[in-house]
mmCIF file of C-alpha atoms in Angstrom:
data_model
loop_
_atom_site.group_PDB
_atom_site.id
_atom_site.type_symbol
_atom_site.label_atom_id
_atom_site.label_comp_id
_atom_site.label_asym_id
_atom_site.label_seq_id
_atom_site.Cartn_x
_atom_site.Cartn_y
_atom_site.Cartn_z
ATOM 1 C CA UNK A 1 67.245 18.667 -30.818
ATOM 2 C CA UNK A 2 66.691 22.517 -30.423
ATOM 3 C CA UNK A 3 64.847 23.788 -33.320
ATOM 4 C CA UNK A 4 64.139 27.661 -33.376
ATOM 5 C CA UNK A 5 60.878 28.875 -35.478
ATOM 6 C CA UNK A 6 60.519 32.020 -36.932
ATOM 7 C CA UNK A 7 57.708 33.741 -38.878
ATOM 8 C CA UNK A 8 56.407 37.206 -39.750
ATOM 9 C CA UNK A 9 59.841 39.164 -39.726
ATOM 10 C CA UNK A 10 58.437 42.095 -42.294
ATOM 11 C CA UNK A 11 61.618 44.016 -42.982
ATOM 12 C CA UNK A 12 62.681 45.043 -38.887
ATOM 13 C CA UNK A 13 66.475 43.771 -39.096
ATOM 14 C CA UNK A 14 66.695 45.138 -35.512
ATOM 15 C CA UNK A 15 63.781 43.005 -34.033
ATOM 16 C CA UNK A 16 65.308 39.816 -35.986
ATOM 17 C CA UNK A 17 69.028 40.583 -34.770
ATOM 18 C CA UNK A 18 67.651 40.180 -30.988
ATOM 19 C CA UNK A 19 66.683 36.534 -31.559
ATOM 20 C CA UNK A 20 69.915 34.866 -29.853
ATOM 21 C CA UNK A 21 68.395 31.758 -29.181
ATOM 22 C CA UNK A 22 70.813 28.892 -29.533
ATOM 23 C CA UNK A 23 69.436 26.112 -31.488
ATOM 24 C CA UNK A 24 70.257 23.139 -33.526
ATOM 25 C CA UNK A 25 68.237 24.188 -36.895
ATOM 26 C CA UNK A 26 66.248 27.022 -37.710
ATOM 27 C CA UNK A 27 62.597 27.321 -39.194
ATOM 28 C CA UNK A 28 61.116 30.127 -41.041
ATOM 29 C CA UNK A 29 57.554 29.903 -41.840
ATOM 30 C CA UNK A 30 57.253 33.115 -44.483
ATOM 31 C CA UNK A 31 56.940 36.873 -44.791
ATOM 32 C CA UNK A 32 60.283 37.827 -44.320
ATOM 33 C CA UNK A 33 59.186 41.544 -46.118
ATOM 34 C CA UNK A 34 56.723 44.286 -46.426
ATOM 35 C CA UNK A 35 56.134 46.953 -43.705
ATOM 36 C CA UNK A 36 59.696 47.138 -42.399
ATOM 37 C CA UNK A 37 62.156 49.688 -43.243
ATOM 38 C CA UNK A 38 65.344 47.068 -43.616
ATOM 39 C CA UNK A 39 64.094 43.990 -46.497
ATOM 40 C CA UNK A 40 67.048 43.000 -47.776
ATOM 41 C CA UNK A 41 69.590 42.541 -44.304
ATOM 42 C CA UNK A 42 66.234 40.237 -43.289
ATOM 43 C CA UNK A 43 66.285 38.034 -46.659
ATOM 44 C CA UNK A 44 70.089 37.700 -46.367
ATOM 45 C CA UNK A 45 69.392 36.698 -42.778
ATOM 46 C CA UNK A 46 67.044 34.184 -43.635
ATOM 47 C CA UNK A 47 68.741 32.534 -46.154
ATOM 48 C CA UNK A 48 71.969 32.363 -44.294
ATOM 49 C CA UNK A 49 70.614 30.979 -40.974
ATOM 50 C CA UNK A 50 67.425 29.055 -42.296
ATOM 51 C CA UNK A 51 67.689 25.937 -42.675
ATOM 52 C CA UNK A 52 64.064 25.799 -44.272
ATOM 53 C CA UNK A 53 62.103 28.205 -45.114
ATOM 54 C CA UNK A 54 58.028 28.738 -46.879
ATOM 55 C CA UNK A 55 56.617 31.529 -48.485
ATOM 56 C CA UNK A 56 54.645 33.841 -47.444
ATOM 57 C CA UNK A 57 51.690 35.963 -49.260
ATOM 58 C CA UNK A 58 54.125 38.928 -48.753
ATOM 59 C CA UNK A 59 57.520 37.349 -49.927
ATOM 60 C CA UNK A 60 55.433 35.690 -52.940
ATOM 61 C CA UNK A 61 53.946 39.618 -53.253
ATOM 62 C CA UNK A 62 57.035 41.447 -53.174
ATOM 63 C CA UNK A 63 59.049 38.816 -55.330
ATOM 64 C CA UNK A 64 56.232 39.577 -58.157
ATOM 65 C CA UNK A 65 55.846 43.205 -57.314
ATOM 66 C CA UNK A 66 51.992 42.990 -56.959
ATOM 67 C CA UNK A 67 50.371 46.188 -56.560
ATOM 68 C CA UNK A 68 48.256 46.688 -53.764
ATOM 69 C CA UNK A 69 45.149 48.934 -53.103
ATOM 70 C CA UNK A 70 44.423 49.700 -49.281
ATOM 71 C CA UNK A 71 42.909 51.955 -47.825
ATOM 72 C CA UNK A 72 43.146 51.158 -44.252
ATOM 73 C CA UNK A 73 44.643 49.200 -41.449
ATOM 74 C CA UNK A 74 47.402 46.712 -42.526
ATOM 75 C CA UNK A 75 46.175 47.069 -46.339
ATOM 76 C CA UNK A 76 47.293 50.694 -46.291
ATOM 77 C CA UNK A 77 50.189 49.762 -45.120
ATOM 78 C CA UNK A 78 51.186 47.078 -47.476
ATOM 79 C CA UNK A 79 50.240 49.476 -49.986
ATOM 80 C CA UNK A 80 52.721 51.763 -48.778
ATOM 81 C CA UNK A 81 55.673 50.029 -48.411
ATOM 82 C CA UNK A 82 55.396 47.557 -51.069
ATOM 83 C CA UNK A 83 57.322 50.196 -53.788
ATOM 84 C CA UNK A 84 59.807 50.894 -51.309
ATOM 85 C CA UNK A 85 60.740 46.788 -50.296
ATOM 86 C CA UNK A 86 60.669 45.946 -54.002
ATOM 87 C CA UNK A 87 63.715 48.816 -54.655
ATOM 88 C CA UNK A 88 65.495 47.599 -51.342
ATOM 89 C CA UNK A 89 65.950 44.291 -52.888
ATOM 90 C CA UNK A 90 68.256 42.880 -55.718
ATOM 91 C CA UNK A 91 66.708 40.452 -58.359
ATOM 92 C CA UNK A 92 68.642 37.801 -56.986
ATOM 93 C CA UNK A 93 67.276 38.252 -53.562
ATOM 94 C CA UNK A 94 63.620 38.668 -54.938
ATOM 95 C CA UNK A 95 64.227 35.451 -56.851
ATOM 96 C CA UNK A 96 64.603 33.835 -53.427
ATOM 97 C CA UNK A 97 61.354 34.768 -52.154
ATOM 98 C CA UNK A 98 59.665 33.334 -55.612
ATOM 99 C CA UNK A 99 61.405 30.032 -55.199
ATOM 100 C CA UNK A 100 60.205 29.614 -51.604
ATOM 101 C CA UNK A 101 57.928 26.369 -51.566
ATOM 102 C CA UNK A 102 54.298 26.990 -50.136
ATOM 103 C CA UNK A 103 54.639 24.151 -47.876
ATOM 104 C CA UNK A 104 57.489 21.880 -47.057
ATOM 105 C CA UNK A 105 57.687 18.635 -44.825
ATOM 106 C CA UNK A 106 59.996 16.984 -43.099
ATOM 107 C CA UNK A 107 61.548 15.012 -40.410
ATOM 108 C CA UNK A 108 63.677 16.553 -37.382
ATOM 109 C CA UNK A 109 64.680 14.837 -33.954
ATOM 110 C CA UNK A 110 62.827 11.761 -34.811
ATOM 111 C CA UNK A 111 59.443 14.111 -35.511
ATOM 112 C CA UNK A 112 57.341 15.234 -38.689
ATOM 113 C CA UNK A 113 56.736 18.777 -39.565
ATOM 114 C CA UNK A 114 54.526 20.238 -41.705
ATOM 115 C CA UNK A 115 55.893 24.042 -42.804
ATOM 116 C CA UNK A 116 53.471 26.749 -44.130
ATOM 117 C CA UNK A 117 52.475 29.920 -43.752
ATOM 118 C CA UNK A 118 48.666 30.124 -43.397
ATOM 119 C CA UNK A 119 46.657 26.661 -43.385
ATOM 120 C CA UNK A 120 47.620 23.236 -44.737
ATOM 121 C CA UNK A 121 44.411 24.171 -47.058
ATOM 122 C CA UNK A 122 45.499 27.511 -48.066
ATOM 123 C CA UNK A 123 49.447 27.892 -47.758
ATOM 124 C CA UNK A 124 49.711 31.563 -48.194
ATOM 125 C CA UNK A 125 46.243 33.252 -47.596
ATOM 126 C CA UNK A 126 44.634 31.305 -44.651
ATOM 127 C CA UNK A 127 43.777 32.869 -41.215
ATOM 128 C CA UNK A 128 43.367 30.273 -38.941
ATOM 129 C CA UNK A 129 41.714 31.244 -35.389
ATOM 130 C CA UNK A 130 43.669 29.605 -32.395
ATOM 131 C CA UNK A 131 41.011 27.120 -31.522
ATOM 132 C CA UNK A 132 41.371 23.119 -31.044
ATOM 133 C CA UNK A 133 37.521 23.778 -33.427
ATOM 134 C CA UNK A 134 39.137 25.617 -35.819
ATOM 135 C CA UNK A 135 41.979 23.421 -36.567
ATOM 136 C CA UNK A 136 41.021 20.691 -36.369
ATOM 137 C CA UNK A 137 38.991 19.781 -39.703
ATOM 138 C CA UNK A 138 42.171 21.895 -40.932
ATOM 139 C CA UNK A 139 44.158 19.003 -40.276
ATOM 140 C CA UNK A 140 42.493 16.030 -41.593
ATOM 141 C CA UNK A 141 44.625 13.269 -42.741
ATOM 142 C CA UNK A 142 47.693 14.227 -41.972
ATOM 143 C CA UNK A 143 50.543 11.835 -40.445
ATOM 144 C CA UNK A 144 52.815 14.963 -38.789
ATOM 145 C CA UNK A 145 53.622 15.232 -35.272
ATOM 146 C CA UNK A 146 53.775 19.335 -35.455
ATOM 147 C CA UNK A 147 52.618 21.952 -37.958
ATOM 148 C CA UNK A 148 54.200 25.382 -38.350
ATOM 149 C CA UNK A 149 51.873 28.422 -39.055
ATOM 150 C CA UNK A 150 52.495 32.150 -38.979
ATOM 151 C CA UNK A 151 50.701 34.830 -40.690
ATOM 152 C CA UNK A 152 48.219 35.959 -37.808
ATOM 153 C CA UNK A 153 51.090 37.185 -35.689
ATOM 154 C CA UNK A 154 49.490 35.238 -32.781
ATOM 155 C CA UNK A 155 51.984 33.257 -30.079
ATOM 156 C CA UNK A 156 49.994 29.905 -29.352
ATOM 157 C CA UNK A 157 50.735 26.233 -29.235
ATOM 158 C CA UNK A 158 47.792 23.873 -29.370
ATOM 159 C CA UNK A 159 47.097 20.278 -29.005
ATOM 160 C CA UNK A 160 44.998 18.803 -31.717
ATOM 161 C CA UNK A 161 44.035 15.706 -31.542
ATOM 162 C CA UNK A 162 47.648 14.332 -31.038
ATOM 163 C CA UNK A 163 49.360 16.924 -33.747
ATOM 164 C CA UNK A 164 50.728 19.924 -31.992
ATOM 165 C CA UNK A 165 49.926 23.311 -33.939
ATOM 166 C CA UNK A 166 52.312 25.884 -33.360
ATOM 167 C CA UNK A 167 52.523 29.588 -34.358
ATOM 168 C CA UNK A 168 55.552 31.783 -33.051
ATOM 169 C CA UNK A 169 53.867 34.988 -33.558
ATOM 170 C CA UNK A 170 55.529 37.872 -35.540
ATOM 171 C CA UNK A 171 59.232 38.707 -35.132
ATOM 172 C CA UNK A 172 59.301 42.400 -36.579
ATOM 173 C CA UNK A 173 55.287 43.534 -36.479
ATOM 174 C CA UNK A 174 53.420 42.362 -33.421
ATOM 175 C CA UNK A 175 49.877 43.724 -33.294
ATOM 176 C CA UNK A 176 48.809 42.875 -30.118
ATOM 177 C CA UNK A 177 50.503 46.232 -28.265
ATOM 178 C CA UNK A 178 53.678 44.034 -27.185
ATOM 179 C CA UNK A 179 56.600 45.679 -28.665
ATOM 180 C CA UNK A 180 58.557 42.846 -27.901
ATOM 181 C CA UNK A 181 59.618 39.996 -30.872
ATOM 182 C CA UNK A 182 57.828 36.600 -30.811
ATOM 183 C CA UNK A 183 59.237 33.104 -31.535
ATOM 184 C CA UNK A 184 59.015 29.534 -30.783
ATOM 185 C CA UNK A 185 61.056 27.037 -29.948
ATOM 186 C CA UNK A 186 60.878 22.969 -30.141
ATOM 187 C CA UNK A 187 63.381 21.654 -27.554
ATOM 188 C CA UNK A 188 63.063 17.819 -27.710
ATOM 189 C CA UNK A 189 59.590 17.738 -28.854
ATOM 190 C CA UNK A 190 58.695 20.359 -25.762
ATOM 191 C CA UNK A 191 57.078 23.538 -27.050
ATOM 192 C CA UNK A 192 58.403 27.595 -25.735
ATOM 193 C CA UNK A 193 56.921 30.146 -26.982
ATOM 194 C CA UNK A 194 59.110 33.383 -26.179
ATOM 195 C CA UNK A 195 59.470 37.122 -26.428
ATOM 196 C CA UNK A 196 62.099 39.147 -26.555
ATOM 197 C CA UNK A 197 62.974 43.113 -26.361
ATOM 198 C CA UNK A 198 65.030 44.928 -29.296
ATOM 199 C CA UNK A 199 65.628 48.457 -29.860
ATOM 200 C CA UNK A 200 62.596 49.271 -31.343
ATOM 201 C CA UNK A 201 64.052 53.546 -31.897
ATOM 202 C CA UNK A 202 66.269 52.201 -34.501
ATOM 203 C CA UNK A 203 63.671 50.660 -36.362
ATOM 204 C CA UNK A 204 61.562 53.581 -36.264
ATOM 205 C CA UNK A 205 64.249 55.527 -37.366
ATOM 206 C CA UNK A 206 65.073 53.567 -40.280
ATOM 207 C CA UNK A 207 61.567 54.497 -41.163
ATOM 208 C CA UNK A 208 63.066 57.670 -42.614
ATOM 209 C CA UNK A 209 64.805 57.200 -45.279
ATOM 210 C CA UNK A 210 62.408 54.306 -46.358
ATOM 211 C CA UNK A 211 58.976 56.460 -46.222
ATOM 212 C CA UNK A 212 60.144 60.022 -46.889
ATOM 213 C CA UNK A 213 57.240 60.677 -48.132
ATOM 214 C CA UNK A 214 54.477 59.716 -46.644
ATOM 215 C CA UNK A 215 54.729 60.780 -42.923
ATOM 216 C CA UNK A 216 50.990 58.988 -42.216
ATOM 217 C CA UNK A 217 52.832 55.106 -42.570
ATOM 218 C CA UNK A 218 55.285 56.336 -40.829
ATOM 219 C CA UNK A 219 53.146 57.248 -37.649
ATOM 220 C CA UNK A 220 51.270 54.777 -37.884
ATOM 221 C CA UNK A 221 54.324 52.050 -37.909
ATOM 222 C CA UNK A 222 55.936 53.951 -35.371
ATOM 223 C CA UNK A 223 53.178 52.846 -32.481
ATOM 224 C CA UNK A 224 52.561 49.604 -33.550
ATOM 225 C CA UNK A 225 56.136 48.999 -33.011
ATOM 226 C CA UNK A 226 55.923 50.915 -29.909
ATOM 227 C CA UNK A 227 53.170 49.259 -28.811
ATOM 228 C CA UNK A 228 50.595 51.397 -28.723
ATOM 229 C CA UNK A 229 48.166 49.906 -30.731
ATOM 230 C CA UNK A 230 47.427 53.309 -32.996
ATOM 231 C CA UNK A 231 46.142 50.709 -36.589
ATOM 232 C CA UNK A 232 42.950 50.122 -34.079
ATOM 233 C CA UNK A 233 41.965 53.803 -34.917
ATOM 234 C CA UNK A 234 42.410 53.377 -38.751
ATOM 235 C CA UNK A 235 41.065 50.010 -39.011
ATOM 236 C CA UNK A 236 37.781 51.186 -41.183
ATOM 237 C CA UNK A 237 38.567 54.776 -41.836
ATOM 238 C CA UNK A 238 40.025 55.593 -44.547
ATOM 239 C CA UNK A 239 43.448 58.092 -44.309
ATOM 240 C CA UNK A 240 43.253 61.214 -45.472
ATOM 241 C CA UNK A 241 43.151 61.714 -48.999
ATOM 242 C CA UNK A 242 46.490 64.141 -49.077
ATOM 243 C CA UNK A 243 48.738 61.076 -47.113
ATOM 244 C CA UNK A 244 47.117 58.492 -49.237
ATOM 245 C CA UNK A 245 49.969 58.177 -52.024
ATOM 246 C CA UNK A 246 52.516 55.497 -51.051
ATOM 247 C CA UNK A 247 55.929 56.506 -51.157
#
């Protein structure tokens, strides 16, 4: 069985429509939204190609409109684009991001998964660092043969202690200067982690009409998905004040 898993897609409908991976089932492990200029075409992708799916702390953020404050890095940007994904969207696809379950498990190919989007301790808010160390008190007690992470938009497959720990990386925001999408996929029990190239231009044009106002987001999604890396510069520095309000 050829399962494709997907995490991290954040709104870039471009990045997402790349992925033409054949595969028997499909696995999304959260955070379909925020950042990205293009929401709702992602949610409608998700739900029509997913066979499961687990929330993420930015579907379950968007889906309850939670305001954020940020004044930097990633926070900043949530901040920013949070207004605009919660107009994008129609109640009945925000409704699908609440119902998402925070973890879900079950059995494909003759194997056990275990679905969530941070930590099997902490579904939604977790960071888990990609070490055998790290996860392995993590995993404590359970009976799975694989569990499927996302949320730190790092590509790695692990071995620990017999359960295989796998994280596709980020679809539509990597942060690691690779413009390219990230996914997995579980052929037969055999791990791939992959990348792929999608025109990033329209994405970054898209980012017009979605932040009209607030040309700072815009720059600074513009590299990222370019790949070059320009959050490292805001990371503790705050923006200034005049391209602070989110749009």
């Amino acid at each position: 069985m050829r399962i494709l898993v997907v995490s991290d897609i954040h709104g870039n409908r471009a990045a997402l429509e790349a992925i033409r991976e054949p595969h028997d089932a499909c696995l999304c492990l959260g955070d379909i939204v925020d950042y990205g200029p293009e929401p709702a075409a992602c949610v409608d992708w998700v739900r029509a190609n997913a066979a499961h799916c687990v929330r993420g702390n930015h579907d379950h953020g968007v889906a309850h409109d939670v305001e954020v404050q940020g004044v930097s890095g990633f926070r900043y940007l949530t901040a920013a684009t949070r207004p605009g994904t919660v107009r994008l969207l129609s109640a009945g696809q925000r409704r699908y991001l609440a119902d998402l379950p925070t973890a879900a498990m079950l059995a494909l190919g003759g194997k056990r998964f275990l679905l969530v989007h941070g930590t099997p301790r902490d579904p939604l808010d977790e960071y888990a660092l990609a070490t055998v160390e790290n996860w392995a008190p993590l995993l404590a007690g359970l009976t799975v043969d694989f569990v499927l992470v996302g949320h730190t938009h790092q590509l790695y497959a692990l071995d620990v202690n017999g359960v295989t720990v796998v994280n596709p990386g980020s679809v539509g925001l990597n942060r690691n200067n690779d413009p390219r999408a990230t996914y997995a996929v579980i052929d037969d029990g055999r791990v791939e982690l992959k990348s792929v190239e999608y025109p990033v231009e329209e994405t970054v044009a898209a980012l017009d009409g979605f932040l009209p106002r607030n040309p700072l987001a815009r720059q600074m999604l513009t590299e990222t998905y370019r790949g070059n890396g320009l959050l490292a510069r805001w990371a503790k520095t705050s923006p200034p004040s005049d391209e602070t309000t989110p749009s």
